[in-house]
Structure formats: C-alpha cells, structure tokens
Coordinates of C-alpha atoms in Angstrom, one line a residue:
Chain M
G1 CA -13.2 -7.0 -9.8
D2 CA -10.9 -4.0 -9.8
S3 CA -7.3 -4.4 -11.1
V4 CA -4.2 -2.3 -11.8
T5 CA -1.6 -3.2 -14.3
Q6 CA 1.9 -1.6 -14.2
M7 CA 4.8 -2.0 -16.5
E8 CA 7.3 -4.6 -15.3
G9 CA 10.7 -3.5 -14.0
P10 CA 13.3 -2.9 -13.3
V11 CA 13.5 0.4 -15.2
T12 CA 17.1 1.5 -15.3
L13 CA 18.0 5.1 -16.2
S14 CA 20.9 7.5 -16.0
E15 CA 20.6 10.6 -13.9
E16 CA 18.6 13.5 -15.6
A17 CA 16.8 11.1 -18.0
F18 CA 13.1 11.3 -18.6
L19 CA 10.9 8.8 -16.7
T20 CA 7.6 7.2 -17.7
I21 CA 6.1 4.3 -15.7
N22 CA 2.8 3.1 -17.3
C23 CA -0.2 2.2 -15.3
T24 CA -3.7 1.2 -16.5
Y25 CA -6.7 0.2 -14.5
T26 CA -10.0 -1.7 -14.7
A27 CA -12.7 -0.6 -12.3
T28 CA -16.4 -0.1 -12.1
G29 CA -17.4 3.5 -11.6
Y30 CA -14.9 6.3 -11.1
P31 CA -12.1 5.4 -8.7
S32 CA -9.5 7.7 -7.2
L33 CA -6.0 7.0 -8.4
F34 CA -2.7 7.1 -6.5
W35 CA 1.0 6.6 -6.9
Y36 CA 2.9 5.4 -3.9
V37 CA 6.7 5.1 -3.5
Q38 CA 8.7 2.7 -1.4
Y39 CA 12.3 3.5 -0.7
P40 CA 14.6 0.6 0.4
G41 CA 13.8 -0.6 3.9
E42 CA 10.7 1.6 4.3
G43 CA 7.0 1.4 4.0
L44 CA 5.0 3.1 1.3
Q45 CA 4.6 6.8 1.0
L46 CA 1.9 8.7 -1.0
L47 CA 3.6 10.4 -3.9
L48 CA 0.6 11.9 -5.7
K49 CA -3.1 11.4 -6.3
A50 CA -6.0 12.3 -8.7
T51 CA -9.6 12.0 -7.8
K52 CA -11.5 12.6 -11.1
A53 CA -11.0 12.5 -14.9
D54 CA -8.4 14.9 -16.3
D55 CA -7.0 15.7 -12.8
K56 CA -3.3 16.0 -12.7
G57 CA -1.5 15.0 -9.5
S58 CA 2.0 16.3 -8.9
N59 CA 4.7 16.2 -6.3
K60 CA 8.5 16.4 -6.1
G61 CA 8.7 16.8 -9.9
F62 CA 6.6 13.7 -10.6
E63 CA 3.3 14.1 -12.5
A64 CA 0.4 11.8 -13.5
T65 CA -2.9 12.6 -15.3
Y66 CA -6.1 10.7 -14.8
R67 CA -7.2 9.6 -18.3
K68 CA -10.6 8.1 -18.2
E69 CA -10.8 7.5 -21.9
T70 CA -7.7 5.3 -21.8
T71 CA -8.1 4.1 -18.2
S72 CA -4.5 5.2 -17.5
F73 CA -2.5 7.0 -14.9
H74 CA 1.1 7.1 -16.2
L75 CA 3.8 8.5 -13.9
E76 CA 6.3 10.9 -15.4
K77 CA 9.3 12.9 -14.3
G78 CA 11.4 15.1 -16.5
S79 CA 14.7 14.6 -14.9
V80 CA 15.3 11.7 -12.5
Q81 CA 17.9 11.7 -9.7
V82 CA 19.8 8.9 -8.0
S83 CA 17.6 9.5 -5.0
D84 CA 14.5 8.6 -7.0
S85 CA 15.6 4.9 -7.0
A86 CA 12.7 3.1 -5.4
V87 CA 9.7 0.9 -6.1
Y88 CA 6.7 2.7 -7.4
F89 CA 3.1 1.4 -7.0
C90 CA 0.0 2.5 -8.8
A91 CA -3.2 2.0 -6.9
L92 CA -6.9 2.7 -7.1
S93 CA -9.4 3.3 -4.4
D94 CA -13.0 2.2 -4.9
R95 CA -15.9 4.2 -3.6
S96 CA -17.3 1.5 -1.4
G97 CA -16.9 3.7 1.7
Y98 CA -14.0 1.8 3.1
S99 CA -11.2 3.4 1.0
T100 CA -9.6 0.0 0.3
L101 CA -6.8 0.1 -2.2
T102 CA -6.1 -2.2 -5.1
F103 CA -2.4 -2.1 -6.0
G104 CA -0.4 -2.9 -9.1
K105 CA 2.6 -5.2 -8.6
G106 CA 5.1 -2.3 -8.4
T107 CA 7.9 -1.1 -10.7
M108 CA 11.4 -0.8 -9.5
L109 CA 13.4 2.2 -10.7
L110 CA 17.2 2.2 -10.6
V111 CA 18.9 5.5 -11.4
S112 CA 22.7 5.5 -11.9
P113 CA 25.0 8.6 -11.7
Chain S
D1 CA 2.8 14.0 10.6
V2 CA 0.9 10.7 10.8
K3 CA 2.8 8.0 12.5
V4 CA 2.0 4.3 11.9
T5 CA 4.3 2.2 14.1
Q6 CA 4.7 -1.6 13.7
S7 CA 6.1 -3.3 16.7
S8 CA 8.9 -5.3 15.0
R9 CA 11.0 -4.7 11.9
Y10 CA 12.2 -8.3 11.7
L11 CA 10.6 -11.4 13.3
V12 CA 11.6 -15.1 13.1
K13 CA 9.1 -17.7 14.3
R14 CA 8.7 -21.5 13.9
T15 CA 6.0 -23.4 12.0
G16 CA 2.9 -23.9 14.1
E17 CA 3.5 -21.0 16.5
K18 CA 0.8 -18.4 17.1
V19 CA 2.3 -15.1 15.9
F20 CA 1.1 -11.6 16.7
L21 CA 2.0 -8.5 14.6
E22 CA 1.1 -5.2 16.2
C23 CA 0.3 -1.8 14.7
V24 CA -0.4 1.5 16.3
Q25 CA -1.4 4.8 14.7
D26 CA -1.5 8.2 16.3
M27 CA -3.9 10.1 14.0
D28 CA -7.2 8.9 15.3
H29 CA -7.9 7.2 12.0
E30 CA -11.0 5.0 11.9
N31 CA -9.7 2.7 9.1
M32 CA -6.8 0.3 9.5
F33 CA -5.5 -2.2 7.1
W34 CA -3.1 -5.2 7.0
Y35 CA -1.3 -6.1 3.7
R36 CA 1.3 -8.6 2.8
Q37 CA 3.9 -7.7 0.2
D38 CA 5.6 -10.4 -1.9
P39 CA 8.0 -10.0 -4.9
G40 CA 6.1 -10.1 -8.1
L41 CA 2.7 -10.0 -6.4
G42 CA 2.7 -6.4 -5.1
L43 CA 0.5 -5.7 -2.0
R44 CA -2.4 -7.8 -1.2
L45 CA -5.1 -6.9 1.4
I46 CA -5.5 -9.4 4.2
Y47 CA -8.0 -7.7 6.6
F48 CA -9.2 -4.3 7.3
S49 CA -11.2 -2.6 10.1
Y50 CA -13.4 0.5 9.9
D51 CA -14.1 0.8 13.7
V52 CA -13.3 -0.7 17.0
K53 CA -14.2 -4.4 17.1
M54 CA -15.2 -4.3 13.4
K55 CA -13.4 -6.2 10.8
E56 CA -13.7 -7.2 7.1
K57 CA -11.9 -9.8 5.1
G58 CA -9.7 -8.6 2.3
D59 CA -8.5 -10.6 -0.6
I60 CA -6.4 -13.2 1.2
P61 CA -7.7 -13.7 4.8
E62 CA -7.1 -17.5 5.0
G63 CA -4.8 -18.4 7.9
Y64 CA -5.0 -15.0 9.5
S65 CA -7.2 -13.2 12.0
V66 CA -7.3 -9.7 13.4
S67 CA -8.1 -7.8 16.6
R68 CA -9.1 -4.2 17.1
E69 CA -9.9 -3.6 20.8
K70 CA -8.8 0.1 20.7
K71 CA -9.1 2.6 17.9
E72 CA -5.3 3.2 17.6
R73 CA -4.2 -0.5 17.6
F74 CA -4.8 -3.2 15.0
S75 CA -3.3 -6.6 15.5
L76 CA -2.7 -9.3 12.9
I77 CA -2.7 -12.9 14.2
L78 CA -1.3 -16.0 12.5
E79 CA -3.1 -18.7 14.3
S80 CA -0.7 -21.5 13.3
A81 CA 2.2 -20.1 11.3
S82 CA 3.3 -21.8 8.1
T83 CA 6.3 -21.3 5.9
N84 CA 4.1 -19.9 3.1
Q85 CA 3.4 -17.0 5.4
T86 CA 7.0 -15.8 5.3
S87 CA 6.6 -12.3 3.9
M88 CA 6.7 -8.6 4.5
Y89 CA 3.7 -7.3 6.4
L90 CA 2.5 -3.7 6.1
C91 CA 0.0 -1.9 8.3
A92 CA -1.8 1.2 7.1
S93 CA -4.4 3.6 8.4
S94 CA -6.7 6.3 6.9
F95 CA -9.8 8.4 7.6
P96 CA -13.0 6.8 6.6
G97 CA -15.6 7.1 3.9
D98 CA -14.1 9.4 1.3
S99 CA -12.0 7.4 -1.2
N100 CA -9.8 10.4 -1.7
Q101 CA -8.2 9.9 1.7
P102 CA -4.7 8.3 1.3
Q103 CA -3.5 5.5 3.4
H104 CA -0.5 6.0 5.7
F105 CA 1.9 3.1 6.0
G106 CA 4.2 1.7 8.7
D107 CA 7.7 0.6 7.8
G108 CA 6.7 -3.1 7.7
T109 CA 7.6 -6.3 9.5
R110 CA 9.6 -8.8 7.7
L111 CA 8.4 -12.2 9.1
S112 CA 10.3 -15.4 8.5
I113 CA 8.7 -18.7 9.4
L114 CA 11.1 -21.6 9.8

C-alpha cells in the first residue's frame, strides 16, 4: 500500500537558519502531495501542495517540489522564525476518488531565538 | 473560511463506557474523516464518509463505529471504551472526487479513558 516516510525529529534550529525536512513516498500511480502543519494545541492546516511531477508548492516562505524520479517532496525554508515551531506532516492523496490521505509520522521543528 | 468544529477539546471517560465524538463542518463538504493521532505513529484513518449514511473503513476501524445522518455532521462512536483508545482524535472534511482537494481539520479532541 501507499506510505510516506519523513525524517525523524525533533529538528532544532536557530532563527534565520535554513530548513529542510525530508519526505519520500511509495505509491501506485501519481498521487497528489501535501505538507500540513500543526501548531501546539491546534488541528492540522494545509501548508502547501503539488499535484503533478515537477510542480512546486509554496506558501509563507516554505517550498516543496514534487520529484517523481526520486519519489520525494522535501520541505524547505530559507530563513526560519520562532513562530515556525510546529509539527510538520507530509501526506499523499491517492486517486481512488475518496481523497483519503496517507500521512507520515510528523517532524517536530523547534526554532530558538 | 472553512470551519470544522469538534464538540469537545478534552474528554475523560471510563473503561466500558459508550463514547460519542461529534464533528460539524460548515462548507457543505461531501467527504468527512476521522483520524487518531498518537506520538510516533502520526495520523491514522479510522473511518470516512463520502455521503450521508455512507461510510467506509479506514486503516484502524476496530473498536469504533460512525454515524452520518446529516451532511454537516459526522460522529465517531467508541462502543465500549478501552484504555488503548486514549488518544487525540481529529476530524476533517473535504470536497469529493478530485484528489487535489485538501482536507480541512478541526482542532481535535483529546480523549482519556481511565
């Protein structure tokens, strides 16, 4: 079945550092790919998405590119802020028609001033 | 903005009780989902529904059931709560069909079974 693998956290960075969170997937066909973010005490929010190979999703300074050849969707940000501290989930959506999501286990990011 | 509302943020129940978790969305979404979130395991799909009175099992349906009598409301039922069902429960909704449609999440219910 489908699966998503994320790098384990926590990832600890200083403010203004460069961020990469790795995500690779296994799926039949061509899924859509998502990054969700969960701030403390809240539900998940969509951060960005990409629906086909070579698409780049971007939002709030975060970017991720759908790489079919490496089955990856790594999240990057050039300069993190303390307010970016959260748990980040990579997910894929199959094309079964129900839009169900398969999530990675999440990566906690901690940014210090 | 889409609003997905879960009825309780925190809930404490006893082993063997029947527990209801309620979720309401205001965007006329056809699809609704229930997940549980556990440390180190991420989110796992329990059940989903793609229409009123329709339901499909997710990855971990054992010990749970669901009810969808109205389009905007999706209930998760723990028939006889057990301690291993202590978890964070998240409800989500989305438009149907197109896998490009993102899911919109509620803030979660942290359920403790004593």
